PDB file of C-alpha atoms in Angstrom:
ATOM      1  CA  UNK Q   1      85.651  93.688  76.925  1.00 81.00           C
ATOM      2  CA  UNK Q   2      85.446  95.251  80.350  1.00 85.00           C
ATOM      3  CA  UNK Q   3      82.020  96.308  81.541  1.00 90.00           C
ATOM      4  CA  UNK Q   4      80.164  97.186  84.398  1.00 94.00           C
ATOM      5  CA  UNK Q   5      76.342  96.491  85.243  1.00 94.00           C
ATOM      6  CA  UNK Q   6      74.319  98.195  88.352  1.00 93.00           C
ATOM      7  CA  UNK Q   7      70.906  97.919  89.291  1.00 86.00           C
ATOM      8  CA  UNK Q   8      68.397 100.698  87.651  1.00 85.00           C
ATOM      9  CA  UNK Q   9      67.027 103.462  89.913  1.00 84.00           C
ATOM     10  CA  UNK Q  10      65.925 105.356  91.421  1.00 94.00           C
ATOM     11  CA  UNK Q  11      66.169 103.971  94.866  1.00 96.00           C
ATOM     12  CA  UNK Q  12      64.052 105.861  97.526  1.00 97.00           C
ATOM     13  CA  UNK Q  13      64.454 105.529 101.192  1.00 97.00           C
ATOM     14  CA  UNK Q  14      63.447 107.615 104.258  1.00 97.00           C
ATOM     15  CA  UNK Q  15      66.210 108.464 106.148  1.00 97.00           C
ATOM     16  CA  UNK Q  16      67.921 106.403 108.647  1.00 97.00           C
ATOM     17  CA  UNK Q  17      67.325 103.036 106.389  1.00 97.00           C
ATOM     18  CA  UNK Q  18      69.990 100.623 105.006  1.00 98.00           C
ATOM     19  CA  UNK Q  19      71.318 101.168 101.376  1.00 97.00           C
ATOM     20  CA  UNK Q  20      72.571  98.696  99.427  1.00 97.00           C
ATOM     21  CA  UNK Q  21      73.280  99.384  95.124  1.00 97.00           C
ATOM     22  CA  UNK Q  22      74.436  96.221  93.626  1.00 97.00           C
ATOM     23  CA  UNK Q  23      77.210  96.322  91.121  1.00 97.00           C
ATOM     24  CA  UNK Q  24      78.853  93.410  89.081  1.00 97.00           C
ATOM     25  CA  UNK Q  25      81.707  93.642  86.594  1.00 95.00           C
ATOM     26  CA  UNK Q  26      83.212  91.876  83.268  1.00 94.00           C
ATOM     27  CA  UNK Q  27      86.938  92.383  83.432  1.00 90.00           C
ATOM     28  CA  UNK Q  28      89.926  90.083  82.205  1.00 84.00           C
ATOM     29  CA  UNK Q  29      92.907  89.989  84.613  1.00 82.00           C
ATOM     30  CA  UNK Q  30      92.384  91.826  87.932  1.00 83.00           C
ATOM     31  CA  UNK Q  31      90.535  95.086  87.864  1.00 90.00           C
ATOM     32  CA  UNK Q  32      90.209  97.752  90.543  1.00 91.00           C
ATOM     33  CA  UNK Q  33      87.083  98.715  91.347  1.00 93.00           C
ATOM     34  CA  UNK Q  34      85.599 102.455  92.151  1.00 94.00           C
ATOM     35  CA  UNK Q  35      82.378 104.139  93.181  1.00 97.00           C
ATOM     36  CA  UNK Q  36      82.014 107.654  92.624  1.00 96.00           C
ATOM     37  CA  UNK Q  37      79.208 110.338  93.633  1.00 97.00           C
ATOM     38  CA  UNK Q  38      77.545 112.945  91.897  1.00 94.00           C
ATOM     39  CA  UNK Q  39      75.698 115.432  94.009  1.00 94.00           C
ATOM     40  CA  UNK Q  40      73.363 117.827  92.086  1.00 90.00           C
ATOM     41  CA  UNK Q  41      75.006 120.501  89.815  1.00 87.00           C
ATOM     42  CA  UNK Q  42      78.382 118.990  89.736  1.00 89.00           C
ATOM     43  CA  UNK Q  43      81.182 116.798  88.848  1.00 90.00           C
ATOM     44  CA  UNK Q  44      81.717 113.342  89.735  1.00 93.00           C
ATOM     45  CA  UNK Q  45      83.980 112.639  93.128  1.00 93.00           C
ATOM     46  CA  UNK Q  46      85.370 109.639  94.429  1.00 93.00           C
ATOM     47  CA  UNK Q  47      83.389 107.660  97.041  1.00 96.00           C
ATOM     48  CA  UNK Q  48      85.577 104.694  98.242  1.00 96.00           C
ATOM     49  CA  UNK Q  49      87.863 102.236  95.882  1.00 94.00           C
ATOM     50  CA  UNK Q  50      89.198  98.304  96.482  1.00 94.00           C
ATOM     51  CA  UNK Q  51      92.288  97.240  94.083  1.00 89.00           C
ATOM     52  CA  UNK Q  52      91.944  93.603  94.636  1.00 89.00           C
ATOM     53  CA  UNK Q  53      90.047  90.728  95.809  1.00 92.00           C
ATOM     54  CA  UNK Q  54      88.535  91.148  99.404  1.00 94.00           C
ATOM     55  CA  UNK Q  55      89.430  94.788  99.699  1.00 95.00           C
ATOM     56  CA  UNK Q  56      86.380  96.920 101.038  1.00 97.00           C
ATOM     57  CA  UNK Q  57      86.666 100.266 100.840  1.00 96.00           C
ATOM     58  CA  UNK Q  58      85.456 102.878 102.544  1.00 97.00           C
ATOM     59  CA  UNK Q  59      84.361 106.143 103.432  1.00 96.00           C
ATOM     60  CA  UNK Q  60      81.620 108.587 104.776  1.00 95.00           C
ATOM     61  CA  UNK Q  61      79.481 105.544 106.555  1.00 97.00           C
ATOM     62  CA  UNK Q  62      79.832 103.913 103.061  1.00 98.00           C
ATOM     63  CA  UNK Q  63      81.489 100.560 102.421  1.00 98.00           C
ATOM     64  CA  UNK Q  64      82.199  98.218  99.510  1.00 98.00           C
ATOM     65  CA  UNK Q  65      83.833  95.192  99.594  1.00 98.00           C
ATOM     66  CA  UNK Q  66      85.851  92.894  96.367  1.00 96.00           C
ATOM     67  CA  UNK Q  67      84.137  89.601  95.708  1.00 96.00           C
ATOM     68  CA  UNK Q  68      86.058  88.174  92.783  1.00 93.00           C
ATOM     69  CA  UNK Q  69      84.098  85.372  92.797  1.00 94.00           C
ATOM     70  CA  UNK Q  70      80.745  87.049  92.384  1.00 95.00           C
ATOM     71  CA  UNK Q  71      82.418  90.148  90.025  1.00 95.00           C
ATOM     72  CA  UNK Q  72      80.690  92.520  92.517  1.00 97.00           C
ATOM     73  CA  UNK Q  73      81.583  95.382  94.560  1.00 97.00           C
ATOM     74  CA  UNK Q  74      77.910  96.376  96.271  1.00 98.00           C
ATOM     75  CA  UNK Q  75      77.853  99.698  97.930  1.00 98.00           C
ATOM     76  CA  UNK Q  76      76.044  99.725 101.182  1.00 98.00           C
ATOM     77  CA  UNK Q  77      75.726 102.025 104.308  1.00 98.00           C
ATOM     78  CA  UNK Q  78      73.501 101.241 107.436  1.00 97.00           C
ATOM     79  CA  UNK Q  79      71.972 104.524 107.700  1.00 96.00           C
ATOM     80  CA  UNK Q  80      71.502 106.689 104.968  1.00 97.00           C
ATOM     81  CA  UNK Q  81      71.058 110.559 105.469  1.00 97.00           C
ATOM     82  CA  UNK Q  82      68.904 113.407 103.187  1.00 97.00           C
ATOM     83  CA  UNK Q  83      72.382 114.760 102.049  1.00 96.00           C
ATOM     84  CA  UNK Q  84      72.738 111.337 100.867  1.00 97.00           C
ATOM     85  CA  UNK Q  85      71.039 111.869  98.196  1.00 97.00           C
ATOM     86  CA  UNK Q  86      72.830 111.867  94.467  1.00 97.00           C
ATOM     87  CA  UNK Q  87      73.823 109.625  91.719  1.00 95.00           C
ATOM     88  CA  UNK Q  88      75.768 106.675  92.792  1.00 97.00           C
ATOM     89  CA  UNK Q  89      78.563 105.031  89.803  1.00 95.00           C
ATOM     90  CA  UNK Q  90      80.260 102.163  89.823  1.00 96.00           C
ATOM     91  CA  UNK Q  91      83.500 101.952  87.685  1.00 94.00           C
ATOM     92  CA  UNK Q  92      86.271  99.346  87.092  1.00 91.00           C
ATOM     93  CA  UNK Q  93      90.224 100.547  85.750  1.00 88.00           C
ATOM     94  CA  UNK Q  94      91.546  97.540  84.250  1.00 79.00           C
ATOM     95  CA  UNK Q  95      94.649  95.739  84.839  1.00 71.00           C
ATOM     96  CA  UNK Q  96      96.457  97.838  82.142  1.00 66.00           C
ATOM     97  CA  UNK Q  97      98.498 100.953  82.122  1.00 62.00           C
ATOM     98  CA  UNK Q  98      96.548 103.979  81.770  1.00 71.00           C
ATOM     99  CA  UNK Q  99      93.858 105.554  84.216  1.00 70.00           C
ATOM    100  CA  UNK Q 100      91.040 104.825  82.014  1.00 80.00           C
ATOM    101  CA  UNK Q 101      88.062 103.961  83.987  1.00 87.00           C
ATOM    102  CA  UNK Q 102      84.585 102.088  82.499  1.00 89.00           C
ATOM    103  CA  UNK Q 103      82.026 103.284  84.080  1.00 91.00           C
ATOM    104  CA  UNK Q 104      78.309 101.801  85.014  1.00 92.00           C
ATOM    105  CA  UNK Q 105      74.622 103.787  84.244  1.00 91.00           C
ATOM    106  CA  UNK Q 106      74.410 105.935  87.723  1.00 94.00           C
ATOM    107  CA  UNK Q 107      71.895 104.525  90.065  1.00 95.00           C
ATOM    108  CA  UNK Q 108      70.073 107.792  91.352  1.00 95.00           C
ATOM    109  CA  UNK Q 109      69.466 107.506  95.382  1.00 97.00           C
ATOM    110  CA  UNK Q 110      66.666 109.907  96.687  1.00 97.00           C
ATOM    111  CA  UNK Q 111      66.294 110.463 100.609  1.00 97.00           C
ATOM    112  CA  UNK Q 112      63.308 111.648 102.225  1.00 96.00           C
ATOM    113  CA  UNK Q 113      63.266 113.141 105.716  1.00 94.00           C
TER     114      UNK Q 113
ATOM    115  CA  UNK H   1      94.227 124.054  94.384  1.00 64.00           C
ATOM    116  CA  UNK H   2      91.264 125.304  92.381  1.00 80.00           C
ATOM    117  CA  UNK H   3      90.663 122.245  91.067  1.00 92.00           C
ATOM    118  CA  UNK H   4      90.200 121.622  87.434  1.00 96.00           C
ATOM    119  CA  UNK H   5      88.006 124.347  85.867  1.00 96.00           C
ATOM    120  CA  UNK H   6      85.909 124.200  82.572  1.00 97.00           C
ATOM    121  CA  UNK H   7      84.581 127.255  80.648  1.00 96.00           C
ATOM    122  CA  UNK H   8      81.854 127.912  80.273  1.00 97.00           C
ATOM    123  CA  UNK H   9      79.948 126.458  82.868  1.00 96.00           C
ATOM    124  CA  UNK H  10      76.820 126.796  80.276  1.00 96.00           C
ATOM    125  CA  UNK H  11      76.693 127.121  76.923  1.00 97.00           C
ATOM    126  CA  UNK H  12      73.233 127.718  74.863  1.00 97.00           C
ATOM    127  CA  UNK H  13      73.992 128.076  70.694  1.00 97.00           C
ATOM    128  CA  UNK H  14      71.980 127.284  67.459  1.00 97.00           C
ATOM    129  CA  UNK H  15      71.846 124.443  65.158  1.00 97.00           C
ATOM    130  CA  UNK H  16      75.159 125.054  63.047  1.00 97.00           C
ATOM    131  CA  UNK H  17      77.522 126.888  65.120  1.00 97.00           C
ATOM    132  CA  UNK H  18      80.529 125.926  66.079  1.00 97.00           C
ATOM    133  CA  UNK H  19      80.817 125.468  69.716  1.00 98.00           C
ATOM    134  CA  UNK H  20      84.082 125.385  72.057  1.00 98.00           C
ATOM    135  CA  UNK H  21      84.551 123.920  75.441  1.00 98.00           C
ATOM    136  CA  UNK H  22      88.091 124.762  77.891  1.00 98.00           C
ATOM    137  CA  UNK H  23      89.554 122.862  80.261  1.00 98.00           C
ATOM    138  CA  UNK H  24      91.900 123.695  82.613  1.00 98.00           C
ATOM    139  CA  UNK H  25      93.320 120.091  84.715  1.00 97.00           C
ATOM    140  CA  UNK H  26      94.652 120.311  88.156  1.00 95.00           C
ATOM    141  CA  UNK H  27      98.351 121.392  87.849  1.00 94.00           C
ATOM    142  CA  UNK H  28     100.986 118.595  87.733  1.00 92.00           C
ATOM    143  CA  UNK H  29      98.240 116.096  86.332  1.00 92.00           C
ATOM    144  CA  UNK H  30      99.483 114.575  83.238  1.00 91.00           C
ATOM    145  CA  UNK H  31      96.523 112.288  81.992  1.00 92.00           C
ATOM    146  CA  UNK H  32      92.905 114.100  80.756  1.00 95.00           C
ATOM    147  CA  UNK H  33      89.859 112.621  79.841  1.00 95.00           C
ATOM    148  CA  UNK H  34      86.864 114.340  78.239  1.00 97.00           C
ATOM    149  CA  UNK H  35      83.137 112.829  79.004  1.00 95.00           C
ATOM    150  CA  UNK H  36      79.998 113.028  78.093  1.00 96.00           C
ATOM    151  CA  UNK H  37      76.829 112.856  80.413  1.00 92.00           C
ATOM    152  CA  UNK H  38      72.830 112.428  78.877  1.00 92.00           C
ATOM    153  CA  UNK H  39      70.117 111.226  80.513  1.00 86.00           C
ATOM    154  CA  UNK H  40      69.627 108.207  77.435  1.00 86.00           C
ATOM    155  CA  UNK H  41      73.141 107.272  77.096  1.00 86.00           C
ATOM    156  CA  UNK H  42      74.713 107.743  81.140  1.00 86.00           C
ATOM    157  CA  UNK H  43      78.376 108.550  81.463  1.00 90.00           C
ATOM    158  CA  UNK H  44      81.022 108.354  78.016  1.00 90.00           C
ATOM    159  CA  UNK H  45      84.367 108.555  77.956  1.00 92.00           C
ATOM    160  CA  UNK H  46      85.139 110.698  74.379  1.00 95.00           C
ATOM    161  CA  UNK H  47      89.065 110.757  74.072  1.00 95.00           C
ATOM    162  CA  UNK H  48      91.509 110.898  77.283  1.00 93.00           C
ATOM    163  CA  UNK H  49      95.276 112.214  76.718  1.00 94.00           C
ATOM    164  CA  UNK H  50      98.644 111.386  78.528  1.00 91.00           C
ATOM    165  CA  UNK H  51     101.124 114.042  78.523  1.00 92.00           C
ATOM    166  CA  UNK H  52      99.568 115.930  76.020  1.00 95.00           C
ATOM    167  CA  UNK H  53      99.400 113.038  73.400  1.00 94.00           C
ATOM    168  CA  UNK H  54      95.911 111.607  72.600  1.00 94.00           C
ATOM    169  CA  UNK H  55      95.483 108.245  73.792  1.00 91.00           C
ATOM    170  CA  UNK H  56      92.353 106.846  72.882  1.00 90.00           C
ATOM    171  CA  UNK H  57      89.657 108.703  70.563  1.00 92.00           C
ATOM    172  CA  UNK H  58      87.817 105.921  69.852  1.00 90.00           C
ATOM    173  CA  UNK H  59      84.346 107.341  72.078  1.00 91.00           C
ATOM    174  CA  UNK H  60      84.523 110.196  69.720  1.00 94.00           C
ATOM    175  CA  UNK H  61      81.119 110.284  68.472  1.00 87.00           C
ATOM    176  CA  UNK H  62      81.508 111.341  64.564  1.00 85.00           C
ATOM    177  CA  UNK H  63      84.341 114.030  62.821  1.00 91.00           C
ATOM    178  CA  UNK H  64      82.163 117.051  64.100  1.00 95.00           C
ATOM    179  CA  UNK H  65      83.947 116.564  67.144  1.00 97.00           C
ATOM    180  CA  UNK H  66      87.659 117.182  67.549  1.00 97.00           C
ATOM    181  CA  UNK H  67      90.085 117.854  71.135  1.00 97.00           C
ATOM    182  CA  UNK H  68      93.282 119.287  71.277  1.00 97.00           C
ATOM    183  CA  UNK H  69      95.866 119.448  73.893  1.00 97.00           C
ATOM    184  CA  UNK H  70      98.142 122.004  73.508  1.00 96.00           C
ATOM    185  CA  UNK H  71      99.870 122.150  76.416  1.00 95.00           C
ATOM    186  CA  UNK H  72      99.597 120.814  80.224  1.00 94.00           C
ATOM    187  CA  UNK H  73      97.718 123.255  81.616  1.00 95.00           C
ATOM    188  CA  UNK H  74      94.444 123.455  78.729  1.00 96.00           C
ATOM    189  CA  UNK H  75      92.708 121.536  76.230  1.00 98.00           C
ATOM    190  CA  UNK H  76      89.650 122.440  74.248  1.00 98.00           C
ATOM    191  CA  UNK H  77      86.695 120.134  73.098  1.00 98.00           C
ATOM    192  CA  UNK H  78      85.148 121.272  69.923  1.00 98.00           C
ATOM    193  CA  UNK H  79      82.410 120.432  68.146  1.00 97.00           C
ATOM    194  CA  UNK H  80      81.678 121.979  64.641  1.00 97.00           C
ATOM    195  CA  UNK H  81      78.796 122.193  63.066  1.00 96.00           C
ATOM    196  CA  UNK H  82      77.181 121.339  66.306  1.00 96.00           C
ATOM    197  CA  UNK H  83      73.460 119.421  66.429  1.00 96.00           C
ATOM    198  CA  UNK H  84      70.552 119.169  68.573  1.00 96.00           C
ATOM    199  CA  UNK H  85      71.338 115.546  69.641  1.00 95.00           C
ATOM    200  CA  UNK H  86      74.887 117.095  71.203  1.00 96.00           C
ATOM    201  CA  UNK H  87      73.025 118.394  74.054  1.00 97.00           C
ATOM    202  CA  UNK H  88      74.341 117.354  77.132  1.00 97.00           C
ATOM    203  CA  UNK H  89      76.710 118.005  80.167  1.00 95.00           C
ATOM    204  CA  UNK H  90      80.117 118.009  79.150  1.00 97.00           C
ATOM    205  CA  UNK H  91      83.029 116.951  81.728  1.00 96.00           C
ATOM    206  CA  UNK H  92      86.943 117.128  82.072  1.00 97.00           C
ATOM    207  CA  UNK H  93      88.735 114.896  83.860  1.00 95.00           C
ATOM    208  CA  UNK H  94      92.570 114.893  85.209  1.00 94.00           C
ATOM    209  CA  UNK H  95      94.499 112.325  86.936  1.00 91.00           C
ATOM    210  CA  UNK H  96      98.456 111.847  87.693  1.00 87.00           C
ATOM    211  CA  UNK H  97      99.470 108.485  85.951  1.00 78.00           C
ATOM    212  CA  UNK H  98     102.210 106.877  88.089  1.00 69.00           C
ATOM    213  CA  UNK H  99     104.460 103.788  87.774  1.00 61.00           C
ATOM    214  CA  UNK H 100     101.968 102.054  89.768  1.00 60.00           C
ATOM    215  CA  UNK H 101      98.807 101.778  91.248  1.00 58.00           C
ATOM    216  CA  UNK H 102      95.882 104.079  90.176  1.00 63.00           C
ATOM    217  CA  UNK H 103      95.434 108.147  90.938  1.00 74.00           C
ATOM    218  CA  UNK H 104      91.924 109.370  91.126  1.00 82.00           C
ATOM    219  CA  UNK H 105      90.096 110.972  88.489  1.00 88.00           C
ATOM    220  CA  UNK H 106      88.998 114.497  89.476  1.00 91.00           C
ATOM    221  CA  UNK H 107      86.057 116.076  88.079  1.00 93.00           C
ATOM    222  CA  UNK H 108      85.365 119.522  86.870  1.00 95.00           C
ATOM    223  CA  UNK H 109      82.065 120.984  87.304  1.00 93.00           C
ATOM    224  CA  UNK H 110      81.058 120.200  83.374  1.00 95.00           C
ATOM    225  CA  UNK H 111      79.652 122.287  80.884  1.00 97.00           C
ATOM    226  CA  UNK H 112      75.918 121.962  79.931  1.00 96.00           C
ATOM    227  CA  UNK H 113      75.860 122.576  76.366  1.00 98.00           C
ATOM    228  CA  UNK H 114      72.101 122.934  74.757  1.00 98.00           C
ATOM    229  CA  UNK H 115      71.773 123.199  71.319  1.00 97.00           C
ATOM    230  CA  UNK H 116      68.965 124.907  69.842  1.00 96.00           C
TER     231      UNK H 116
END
């Protein structure tokens, strides 16, 4: 079945330094993949999204980009910021109908001044 | 638009009792999903509808729990008799499923149920 694996946190950086959370992904056919952000005290929001291979999304200074051939869709940004700081998810809808989305642990990203 | 919006925002109730979460998904949605967020077991999807209909129950953890979807506009998670171990932060979900392509999920603010 489809899954999606991302590397354990936390991850702590002082501000200004490069991010990267790897993700990588089980899917049959051709998945889209998602990462969302979860600030402190709320619900989960959309970060950036690619629906096929090569796609990088992006948004806020954040990027991701499709690699079929490695099943990954690693978040980065070059320079993070305090307000940076949440829980990151990775999440795949697969190539079926509904909006169902599988969704990896959270990888929790703290930013120090 | 308000967004969806889940009552109450926290719920605190004894071993036993029944226990009843509300969710109200962003008007014009048509597809809503119902998670469930601990610290041990991350993010799970519990049962997602499309137009009203349930779709998939299968992350429903045991009979104790049961949704309902009445109408568009509200569905209620309930869990009766309700344990210790169903502490957590409960969230609704709503999306509009088109002919193509994927809509984004949108999050309520959850409910953070502790059972005592």
């Amino acid at each position: 079945g489809n899954s999606v694996t991302q590397m354990e946190g936390p991850v702590t950086l002082s501000e200004e330094a490069f991010l990267t959370i790897n993700c990588t992904y089980t899917a049959t056919g051709y998945p889209s993949l998602f990462w969302y952000v979860q600030y402190p005290g709320e619900g989960l929001q959309l970060l950036l999204k690619a629906t096929k291979a090569d796609d990088k999304g992006s948004n806020k200074g954040f990027e991701a980009t499709y690699r079929k051939e490695t099943t990954s869709f690693h978040l980065e940004k070059g320079s993070v910021q305090v307000s940076d700081s949440a829980v990151y998810f990775c999440a795949l809808k697969g190539s079926g109908g509904y909006n169902k989305l599988i969704f990896g642990a959270g990888t929790r990203l703290a930013v120090h001044p | 638009d308000a967004g969806v919006i889940q009552s109450p925002r926290h719920e605190v109730t004894e071993m036993g009792q029944e226990v009843t979460l509300r969710c109200k998904p962003i008007s014009g949605h048509n597809s809503l999903f119902w998670y469930r967020q601990t610290m041990m077991r991350g993010l799970e999807l519990l049962i997602y509808f499309n137009n009203n209909v349930p779709i998939d129950d299968s992350g429903m953890p045991e009979d104790r729990f049961s949704a309902k979807m009445p109408n568009a506009s509200f569905s209620t998670l309930k869990i009766q008799p309700s344990e210790p171990r169903d502490s957590a932060v409960y969230f609704c979900a709503s999306s509009l499923l088109g002919t193509s392509g994927f809509n984004e999920q949108f999050f309520g603010p959850g409910t953070r149920l502790t059972v005592l």
